[in-house]
GROMACS .gro file of C-alpha atoms in nm:
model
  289
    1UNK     CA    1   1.273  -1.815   2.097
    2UNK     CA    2   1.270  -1.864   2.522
    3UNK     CA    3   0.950  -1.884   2.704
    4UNK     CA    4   0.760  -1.587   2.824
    5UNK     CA    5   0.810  -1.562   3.210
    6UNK     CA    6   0.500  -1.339   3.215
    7UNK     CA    7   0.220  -1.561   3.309
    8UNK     CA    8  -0.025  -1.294   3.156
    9UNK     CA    9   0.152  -1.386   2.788
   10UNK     CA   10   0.163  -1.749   2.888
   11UNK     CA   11  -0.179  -1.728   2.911
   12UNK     CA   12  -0.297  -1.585   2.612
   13UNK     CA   13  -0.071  -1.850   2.401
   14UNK     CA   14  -0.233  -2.089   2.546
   15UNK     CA   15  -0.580  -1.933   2.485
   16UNK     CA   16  -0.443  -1.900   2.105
   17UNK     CA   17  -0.676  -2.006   1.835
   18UNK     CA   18  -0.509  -2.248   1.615
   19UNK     CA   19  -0.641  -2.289   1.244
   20UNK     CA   20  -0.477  -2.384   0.945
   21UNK     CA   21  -0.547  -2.197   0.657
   22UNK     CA   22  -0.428  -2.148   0.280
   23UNK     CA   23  -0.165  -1.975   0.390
   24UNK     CA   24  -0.012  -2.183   0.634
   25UNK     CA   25  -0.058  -2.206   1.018
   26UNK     CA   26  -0.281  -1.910   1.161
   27UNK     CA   27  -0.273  -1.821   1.511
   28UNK     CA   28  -0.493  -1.568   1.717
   29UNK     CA   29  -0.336  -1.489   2.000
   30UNK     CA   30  -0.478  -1.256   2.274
   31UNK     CA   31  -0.340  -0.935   2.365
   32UNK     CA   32  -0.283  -0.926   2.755
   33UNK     CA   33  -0.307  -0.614   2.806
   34UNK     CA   34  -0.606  -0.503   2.605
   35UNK     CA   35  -0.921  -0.702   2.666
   36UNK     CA   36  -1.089  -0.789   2.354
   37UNK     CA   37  -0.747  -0.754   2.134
   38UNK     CA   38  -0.583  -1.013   1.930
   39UNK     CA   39  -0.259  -1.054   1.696
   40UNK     CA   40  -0.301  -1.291   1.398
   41UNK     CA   41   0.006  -1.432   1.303
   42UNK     CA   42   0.070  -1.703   1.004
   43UNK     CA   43   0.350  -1.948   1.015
   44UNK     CA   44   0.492  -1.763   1.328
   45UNK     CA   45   0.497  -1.389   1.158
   46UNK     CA   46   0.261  -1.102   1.260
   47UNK     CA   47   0.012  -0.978   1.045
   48UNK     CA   48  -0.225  -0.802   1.226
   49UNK     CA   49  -0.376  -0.674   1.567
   50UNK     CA   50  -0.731  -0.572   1.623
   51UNK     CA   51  -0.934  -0.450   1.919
   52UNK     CA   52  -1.273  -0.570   1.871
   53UNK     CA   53  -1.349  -0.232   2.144
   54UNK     CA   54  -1.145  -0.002   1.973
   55UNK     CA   55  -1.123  -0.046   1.572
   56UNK     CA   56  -0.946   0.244   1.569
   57UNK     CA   57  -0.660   0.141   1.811
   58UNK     CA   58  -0.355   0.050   1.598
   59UNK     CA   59  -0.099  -0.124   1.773
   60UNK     CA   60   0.162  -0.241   1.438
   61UNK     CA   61   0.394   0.051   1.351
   62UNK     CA   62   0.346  -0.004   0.967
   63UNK     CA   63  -0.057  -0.011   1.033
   64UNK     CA   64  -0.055   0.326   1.242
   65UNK     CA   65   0.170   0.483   0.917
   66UNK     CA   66  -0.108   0.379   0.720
   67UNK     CA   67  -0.392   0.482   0.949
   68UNK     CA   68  -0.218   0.848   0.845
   69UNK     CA   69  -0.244   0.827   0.547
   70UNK     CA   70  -0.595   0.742   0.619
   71UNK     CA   71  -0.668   1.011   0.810
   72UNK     CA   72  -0.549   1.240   0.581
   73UNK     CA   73  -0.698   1.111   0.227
   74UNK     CA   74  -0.983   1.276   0.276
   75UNK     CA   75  -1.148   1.566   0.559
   76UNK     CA   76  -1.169   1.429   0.897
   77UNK     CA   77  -1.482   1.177   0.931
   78UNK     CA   78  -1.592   1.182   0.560
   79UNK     CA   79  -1.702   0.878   0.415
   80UNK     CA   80  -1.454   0.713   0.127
   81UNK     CA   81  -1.461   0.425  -0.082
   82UNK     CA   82  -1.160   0.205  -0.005
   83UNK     CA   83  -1.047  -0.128  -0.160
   84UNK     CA   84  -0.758  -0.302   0.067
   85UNK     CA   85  -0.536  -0.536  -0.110
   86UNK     CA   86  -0.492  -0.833   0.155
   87UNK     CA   87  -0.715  -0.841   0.401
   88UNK     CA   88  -0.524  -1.038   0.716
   89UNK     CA   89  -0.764  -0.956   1.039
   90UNK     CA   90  -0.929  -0.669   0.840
   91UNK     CA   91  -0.807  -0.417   1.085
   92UNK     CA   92  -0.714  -0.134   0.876
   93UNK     CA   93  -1.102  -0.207   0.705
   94UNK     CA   94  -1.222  -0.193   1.032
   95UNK     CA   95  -1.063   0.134   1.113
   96UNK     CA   96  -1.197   0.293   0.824
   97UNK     CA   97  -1.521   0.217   0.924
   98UNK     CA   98  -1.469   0.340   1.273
   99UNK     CA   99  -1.326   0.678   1.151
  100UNK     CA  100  -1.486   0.735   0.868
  101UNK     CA  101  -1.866   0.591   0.919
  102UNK     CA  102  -2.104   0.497   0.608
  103UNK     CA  103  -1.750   0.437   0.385
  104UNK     CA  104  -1.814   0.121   0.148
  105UNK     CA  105  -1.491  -0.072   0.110
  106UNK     CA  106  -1.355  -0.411  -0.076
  107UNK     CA  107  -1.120  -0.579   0.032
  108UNK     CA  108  -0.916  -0.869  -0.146
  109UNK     CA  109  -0.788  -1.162   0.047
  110UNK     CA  110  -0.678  -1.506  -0.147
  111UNK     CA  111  -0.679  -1.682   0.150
  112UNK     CA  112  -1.045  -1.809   0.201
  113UNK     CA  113  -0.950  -1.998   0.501
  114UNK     CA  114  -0.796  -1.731   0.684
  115UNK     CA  115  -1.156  -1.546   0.592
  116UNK     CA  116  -1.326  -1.777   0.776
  117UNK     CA  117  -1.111  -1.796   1.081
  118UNK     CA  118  -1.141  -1.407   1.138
  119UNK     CA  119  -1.509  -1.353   1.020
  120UNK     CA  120  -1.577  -1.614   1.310
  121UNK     CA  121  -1.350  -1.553   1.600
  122UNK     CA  122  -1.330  -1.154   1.517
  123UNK     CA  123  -1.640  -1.087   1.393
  124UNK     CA  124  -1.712  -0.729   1.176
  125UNK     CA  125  -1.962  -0.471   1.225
  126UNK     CA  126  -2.278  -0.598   1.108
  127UNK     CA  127  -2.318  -0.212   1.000
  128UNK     CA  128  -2.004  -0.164   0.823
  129UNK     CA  129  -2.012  -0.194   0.434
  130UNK     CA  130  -1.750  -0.398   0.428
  131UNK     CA  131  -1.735  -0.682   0.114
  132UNK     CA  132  -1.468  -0.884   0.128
  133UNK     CA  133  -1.346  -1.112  -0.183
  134UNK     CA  134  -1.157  -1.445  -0.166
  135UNK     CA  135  -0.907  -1.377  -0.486
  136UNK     CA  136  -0.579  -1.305  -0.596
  137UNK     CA  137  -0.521  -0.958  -0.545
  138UNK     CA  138  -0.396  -0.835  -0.888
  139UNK     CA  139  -0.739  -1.033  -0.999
  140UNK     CA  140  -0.989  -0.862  -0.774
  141UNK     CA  141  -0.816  -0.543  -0.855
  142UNK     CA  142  -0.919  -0.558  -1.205
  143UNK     CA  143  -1.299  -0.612  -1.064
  144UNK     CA  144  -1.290  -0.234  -0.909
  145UNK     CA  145  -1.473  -0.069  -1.157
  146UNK     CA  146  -1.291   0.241  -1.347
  147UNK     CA  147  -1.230   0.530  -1.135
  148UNK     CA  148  -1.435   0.378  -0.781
  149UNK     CA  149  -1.188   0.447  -0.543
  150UNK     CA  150  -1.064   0.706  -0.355
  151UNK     CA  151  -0.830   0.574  -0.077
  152UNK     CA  152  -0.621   0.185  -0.218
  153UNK     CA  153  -0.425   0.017   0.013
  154UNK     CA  154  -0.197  -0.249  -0.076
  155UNK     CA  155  -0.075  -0.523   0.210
  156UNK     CA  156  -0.009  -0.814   0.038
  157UNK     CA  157   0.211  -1.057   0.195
  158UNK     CA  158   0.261  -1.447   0.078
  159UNK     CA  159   0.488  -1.651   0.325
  160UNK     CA  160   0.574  -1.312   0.439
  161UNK     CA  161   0.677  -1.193   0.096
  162UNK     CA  162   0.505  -0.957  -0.150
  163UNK     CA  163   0.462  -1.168  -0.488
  164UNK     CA  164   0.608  -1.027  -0.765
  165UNK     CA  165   0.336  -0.925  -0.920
  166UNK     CA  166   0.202  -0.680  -0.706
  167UNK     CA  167   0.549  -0.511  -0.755
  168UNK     CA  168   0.568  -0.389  -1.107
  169UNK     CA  169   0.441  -0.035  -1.350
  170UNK     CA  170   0.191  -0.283  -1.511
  171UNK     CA  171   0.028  -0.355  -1.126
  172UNK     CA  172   0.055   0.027  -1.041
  173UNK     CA  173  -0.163   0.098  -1.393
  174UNK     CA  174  -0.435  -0.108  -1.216
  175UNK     CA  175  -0.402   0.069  -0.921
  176UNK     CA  176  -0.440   0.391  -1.144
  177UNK     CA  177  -0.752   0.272  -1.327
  178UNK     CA  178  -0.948   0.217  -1.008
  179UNK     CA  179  -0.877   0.505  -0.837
  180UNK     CA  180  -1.063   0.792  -0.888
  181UNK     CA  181  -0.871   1.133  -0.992
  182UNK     CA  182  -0.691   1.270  -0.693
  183UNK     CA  183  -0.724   0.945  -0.506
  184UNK     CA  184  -0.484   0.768  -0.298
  185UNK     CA  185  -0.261   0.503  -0.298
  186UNK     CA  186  -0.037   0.352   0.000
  187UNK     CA  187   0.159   0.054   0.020
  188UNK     CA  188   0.342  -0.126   0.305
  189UNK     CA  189   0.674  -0.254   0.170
  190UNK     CA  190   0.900  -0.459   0.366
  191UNK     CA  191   1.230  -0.471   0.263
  192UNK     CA  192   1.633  -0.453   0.423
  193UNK     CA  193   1.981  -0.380   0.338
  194UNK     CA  194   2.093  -0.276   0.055
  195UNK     CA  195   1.722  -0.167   0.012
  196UNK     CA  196   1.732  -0.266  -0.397
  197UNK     CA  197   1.346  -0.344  -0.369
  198UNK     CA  198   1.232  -0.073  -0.228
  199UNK     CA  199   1.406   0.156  -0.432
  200UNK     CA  200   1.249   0.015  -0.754
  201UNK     CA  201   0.944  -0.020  -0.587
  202UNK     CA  202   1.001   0.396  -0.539
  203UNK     CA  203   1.092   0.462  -0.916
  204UNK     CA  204   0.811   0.190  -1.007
  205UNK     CA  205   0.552   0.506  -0.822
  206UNK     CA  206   0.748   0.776  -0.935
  207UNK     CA  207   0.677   0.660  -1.324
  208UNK     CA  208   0.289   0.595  -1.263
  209UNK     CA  209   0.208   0.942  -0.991
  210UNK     CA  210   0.305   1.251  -0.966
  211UNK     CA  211   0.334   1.289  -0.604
  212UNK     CA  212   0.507   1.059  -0.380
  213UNK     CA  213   0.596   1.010  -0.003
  214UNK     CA  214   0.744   0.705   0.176
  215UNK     CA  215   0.720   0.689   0.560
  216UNK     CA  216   0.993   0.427   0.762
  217UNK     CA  217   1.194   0.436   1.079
  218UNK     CA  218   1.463   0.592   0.994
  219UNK     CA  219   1.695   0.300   1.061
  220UNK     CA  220   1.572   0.111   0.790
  221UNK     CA  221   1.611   0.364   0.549
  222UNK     CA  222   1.942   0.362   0.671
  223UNK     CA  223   1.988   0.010   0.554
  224UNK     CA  224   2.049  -0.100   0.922
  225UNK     CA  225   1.784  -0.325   0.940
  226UNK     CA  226   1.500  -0.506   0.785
  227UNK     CA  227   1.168  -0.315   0.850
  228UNK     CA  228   0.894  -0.174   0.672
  229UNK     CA  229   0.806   0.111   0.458
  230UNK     CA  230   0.514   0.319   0.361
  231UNK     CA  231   0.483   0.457   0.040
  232UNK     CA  232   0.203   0.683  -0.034
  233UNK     CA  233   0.094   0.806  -0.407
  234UNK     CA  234  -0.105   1.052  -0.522
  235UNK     CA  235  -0.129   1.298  -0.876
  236UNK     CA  236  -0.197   1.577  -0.657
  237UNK     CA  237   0.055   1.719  -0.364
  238UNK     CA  238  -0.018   1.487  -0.064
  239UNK     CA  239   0.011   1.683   0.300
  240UNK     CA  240   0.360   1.609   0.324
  241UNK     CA  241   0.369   1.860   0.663
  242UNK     CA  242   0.101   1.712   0.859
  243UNK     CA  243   0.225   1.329   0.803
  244UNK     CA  244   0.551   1.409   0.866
  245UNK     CA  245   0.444   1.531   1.192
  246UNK     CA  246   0.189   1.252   1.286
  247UNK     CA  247   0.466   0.991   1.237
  248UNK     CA  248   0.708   1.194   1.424
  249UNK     CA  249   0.515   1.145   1.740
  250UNK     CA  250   0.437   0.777   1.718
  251UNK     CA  251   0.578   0.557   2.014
  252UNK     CA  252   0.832   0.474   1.731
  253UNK     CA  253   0.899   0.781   1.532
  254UNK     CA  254   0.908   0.718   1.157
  255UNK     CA  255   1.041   0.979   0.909
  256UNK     CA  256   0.905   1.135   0.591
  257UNK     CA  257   1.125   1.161   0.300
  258UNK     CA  258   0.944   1.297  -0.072
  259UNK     CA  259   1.072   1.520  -0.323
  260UNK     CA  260   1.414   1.557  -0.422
  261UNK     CA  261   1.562   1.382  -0.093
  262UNK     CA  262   1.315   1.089  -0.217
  263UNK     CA  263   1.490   1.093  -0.546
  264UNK     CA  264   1.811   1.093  -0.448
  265UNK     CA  265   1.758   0.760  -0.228
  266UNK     CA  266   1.553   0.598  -0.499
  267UNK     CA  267   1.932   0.620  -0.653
  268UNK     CA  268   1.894   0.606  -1.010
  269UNK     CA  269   1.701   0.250  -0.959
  270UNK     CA  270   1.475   0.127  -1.250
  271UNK     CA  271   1.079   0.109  -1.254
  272UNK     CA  272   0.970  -0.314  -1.221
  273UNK     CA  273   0.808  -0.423  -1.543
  274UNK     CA  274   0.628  -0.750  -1.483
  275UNK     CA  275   0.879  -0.931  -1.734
  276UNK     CA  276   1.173  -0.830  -1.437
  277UNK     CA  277   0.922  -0.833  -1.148
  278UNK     CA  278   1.099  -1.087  -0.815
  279UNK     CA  279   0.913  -1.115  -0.478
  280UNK     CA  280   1.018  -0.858  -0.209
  281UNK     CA  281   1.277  -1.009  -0.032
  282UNK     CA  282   1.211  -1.272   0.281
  283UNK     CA  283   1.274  -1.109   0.650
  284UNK     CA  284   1.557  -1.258   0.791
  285UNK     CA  285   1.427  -1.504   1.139
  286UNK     CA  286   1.544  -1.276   1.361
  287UNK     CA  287   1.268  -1.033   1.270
  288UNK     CA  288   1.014  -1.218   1.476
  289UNK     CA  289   1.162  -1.314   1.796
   0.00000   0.00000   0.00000
């Protein structure tokens, strides 16, 4: 990777705050342009970016998908209850609570270290109900109570891999338990050519909802390149119109594929049990320079 010849980006590495953590090595670095922003990255890949001003800025492609899905779980401004399955910065936490005041969410982050490092350099909202658990995600799952939630989003990455499992029916029955009827469930899957995770992790949905949607740039669902993918769940029809046109007009447009164009690129792939379940796959380097 060559050095920056922006001093502005020169800068902010070298005002980077450099922890380790469980994880590996964490690094908050601060976003030039924005002036209370920073990117957490671990072992070199990006996790997050959050603007202590503006919670509800979302700078990550993947993260603005999912702030749609958000946005459209529930009417405009109403509070939900949310759990978040890995917690990284807690941005996507934090923009519930921006958008949707007096929400109570959980979220689940194993990595106690990295919990520490954001509560103190990027503090929360002393008003947002916001509980956040140190535990395996799968584990703190099954400490949602039956039927709590109405929004669960799963971004769960281990040395920038999804274990395996978080990727199997058996997982996706948890999810089911602790969302309440009609509730929603998004999931940021990263994946690359010839796409055989993310197909199975489509059929894995398909067997547990009755509704799906995935959201990607269109060259990944291509199988041009390695990127990542939204899928959204739901057991009743999700607003398949109105997301399709909010990730249309991102900076990077991402397309909308459900019903039977869905099923046809799911190709005839199997649901993940957790006997078969494998880690989604690792991005190749060049994915982060």
């Amino acid at each position: 990777m060559g050095k920056s010849r922006n001093p502005r980006r020169r800068q902010a590495a070298a005002d980077a705050v450099v922890e380790q953590v469980d994880g590996g090595l964490a690094e908050l670095v601060p976003d030039p342009d924005r002036a209370r922003a920073w990117t957490l990255l671990v072992d070199s890949a990006p996790q997050s970016h959050v603007d202590l001003d503006d919670p509800a800025y979302l700078s990550f492609e993947y993260q603005r998908r999912l702030g749609h899905v958000i946005d459209l779980a529930a009417p405009a401004g109403k509070p939900v209850h949310a759990v978040h399955l890995g917690g990284g910065a807690l941005t996507l936490a934090r923009y519930v609570a921006a958008t949707r005041p007096r929400s109570t969410q959980q979220v689940v982050e194993r990595d106690a270290a990295l919990v520490q490092l954001v509560r103190r350099e990027l503090p929360l909202d002393p008003a947002a109900r916001i509980r956040v658990r140190s535990a395996d995600a799968r584990e703190g799952l099954g400490k949602v109570p039956d039927g709590w939630a109405d929004l669960l989003v799963a971004d769960v990455f281990s040395g920038a891999r999804t274990p395996a499992h978080l990727t199997s029916t058996e997982f996706l029955d948890e999810v089911r338990r602790a969302l309440k009827p009609g509730g929603v469930y998004a999931a940021n899957i990263a994946d690359g050519p010839p796409l055989a995770h993310l197909r199975g992790q489509i059929a894995s949905a398909a067997a547990r909802f009755a509704e799906l949607a995935l959201v990607a740039d269109p060259a990944v669902l291509r199988g041009k390149r390695f990127g990542n993918a939204v899928l959204v769940a739901c057991d009743r029809p999700l607003p398949v119109a109105e997301l399709t046109r909010r990730a249309a007009s991102d900076p990077h447009p991402g397309r909308v594929e459900h019903g039977k164009a869905l099923r046809d690129f799911t190709g005839g792939a199997a649901p993940v049990t957790d006997a078969a379940a494998v880690a989604s796959p690792a991005p190749p380097p060049s994915v982060f320079r």
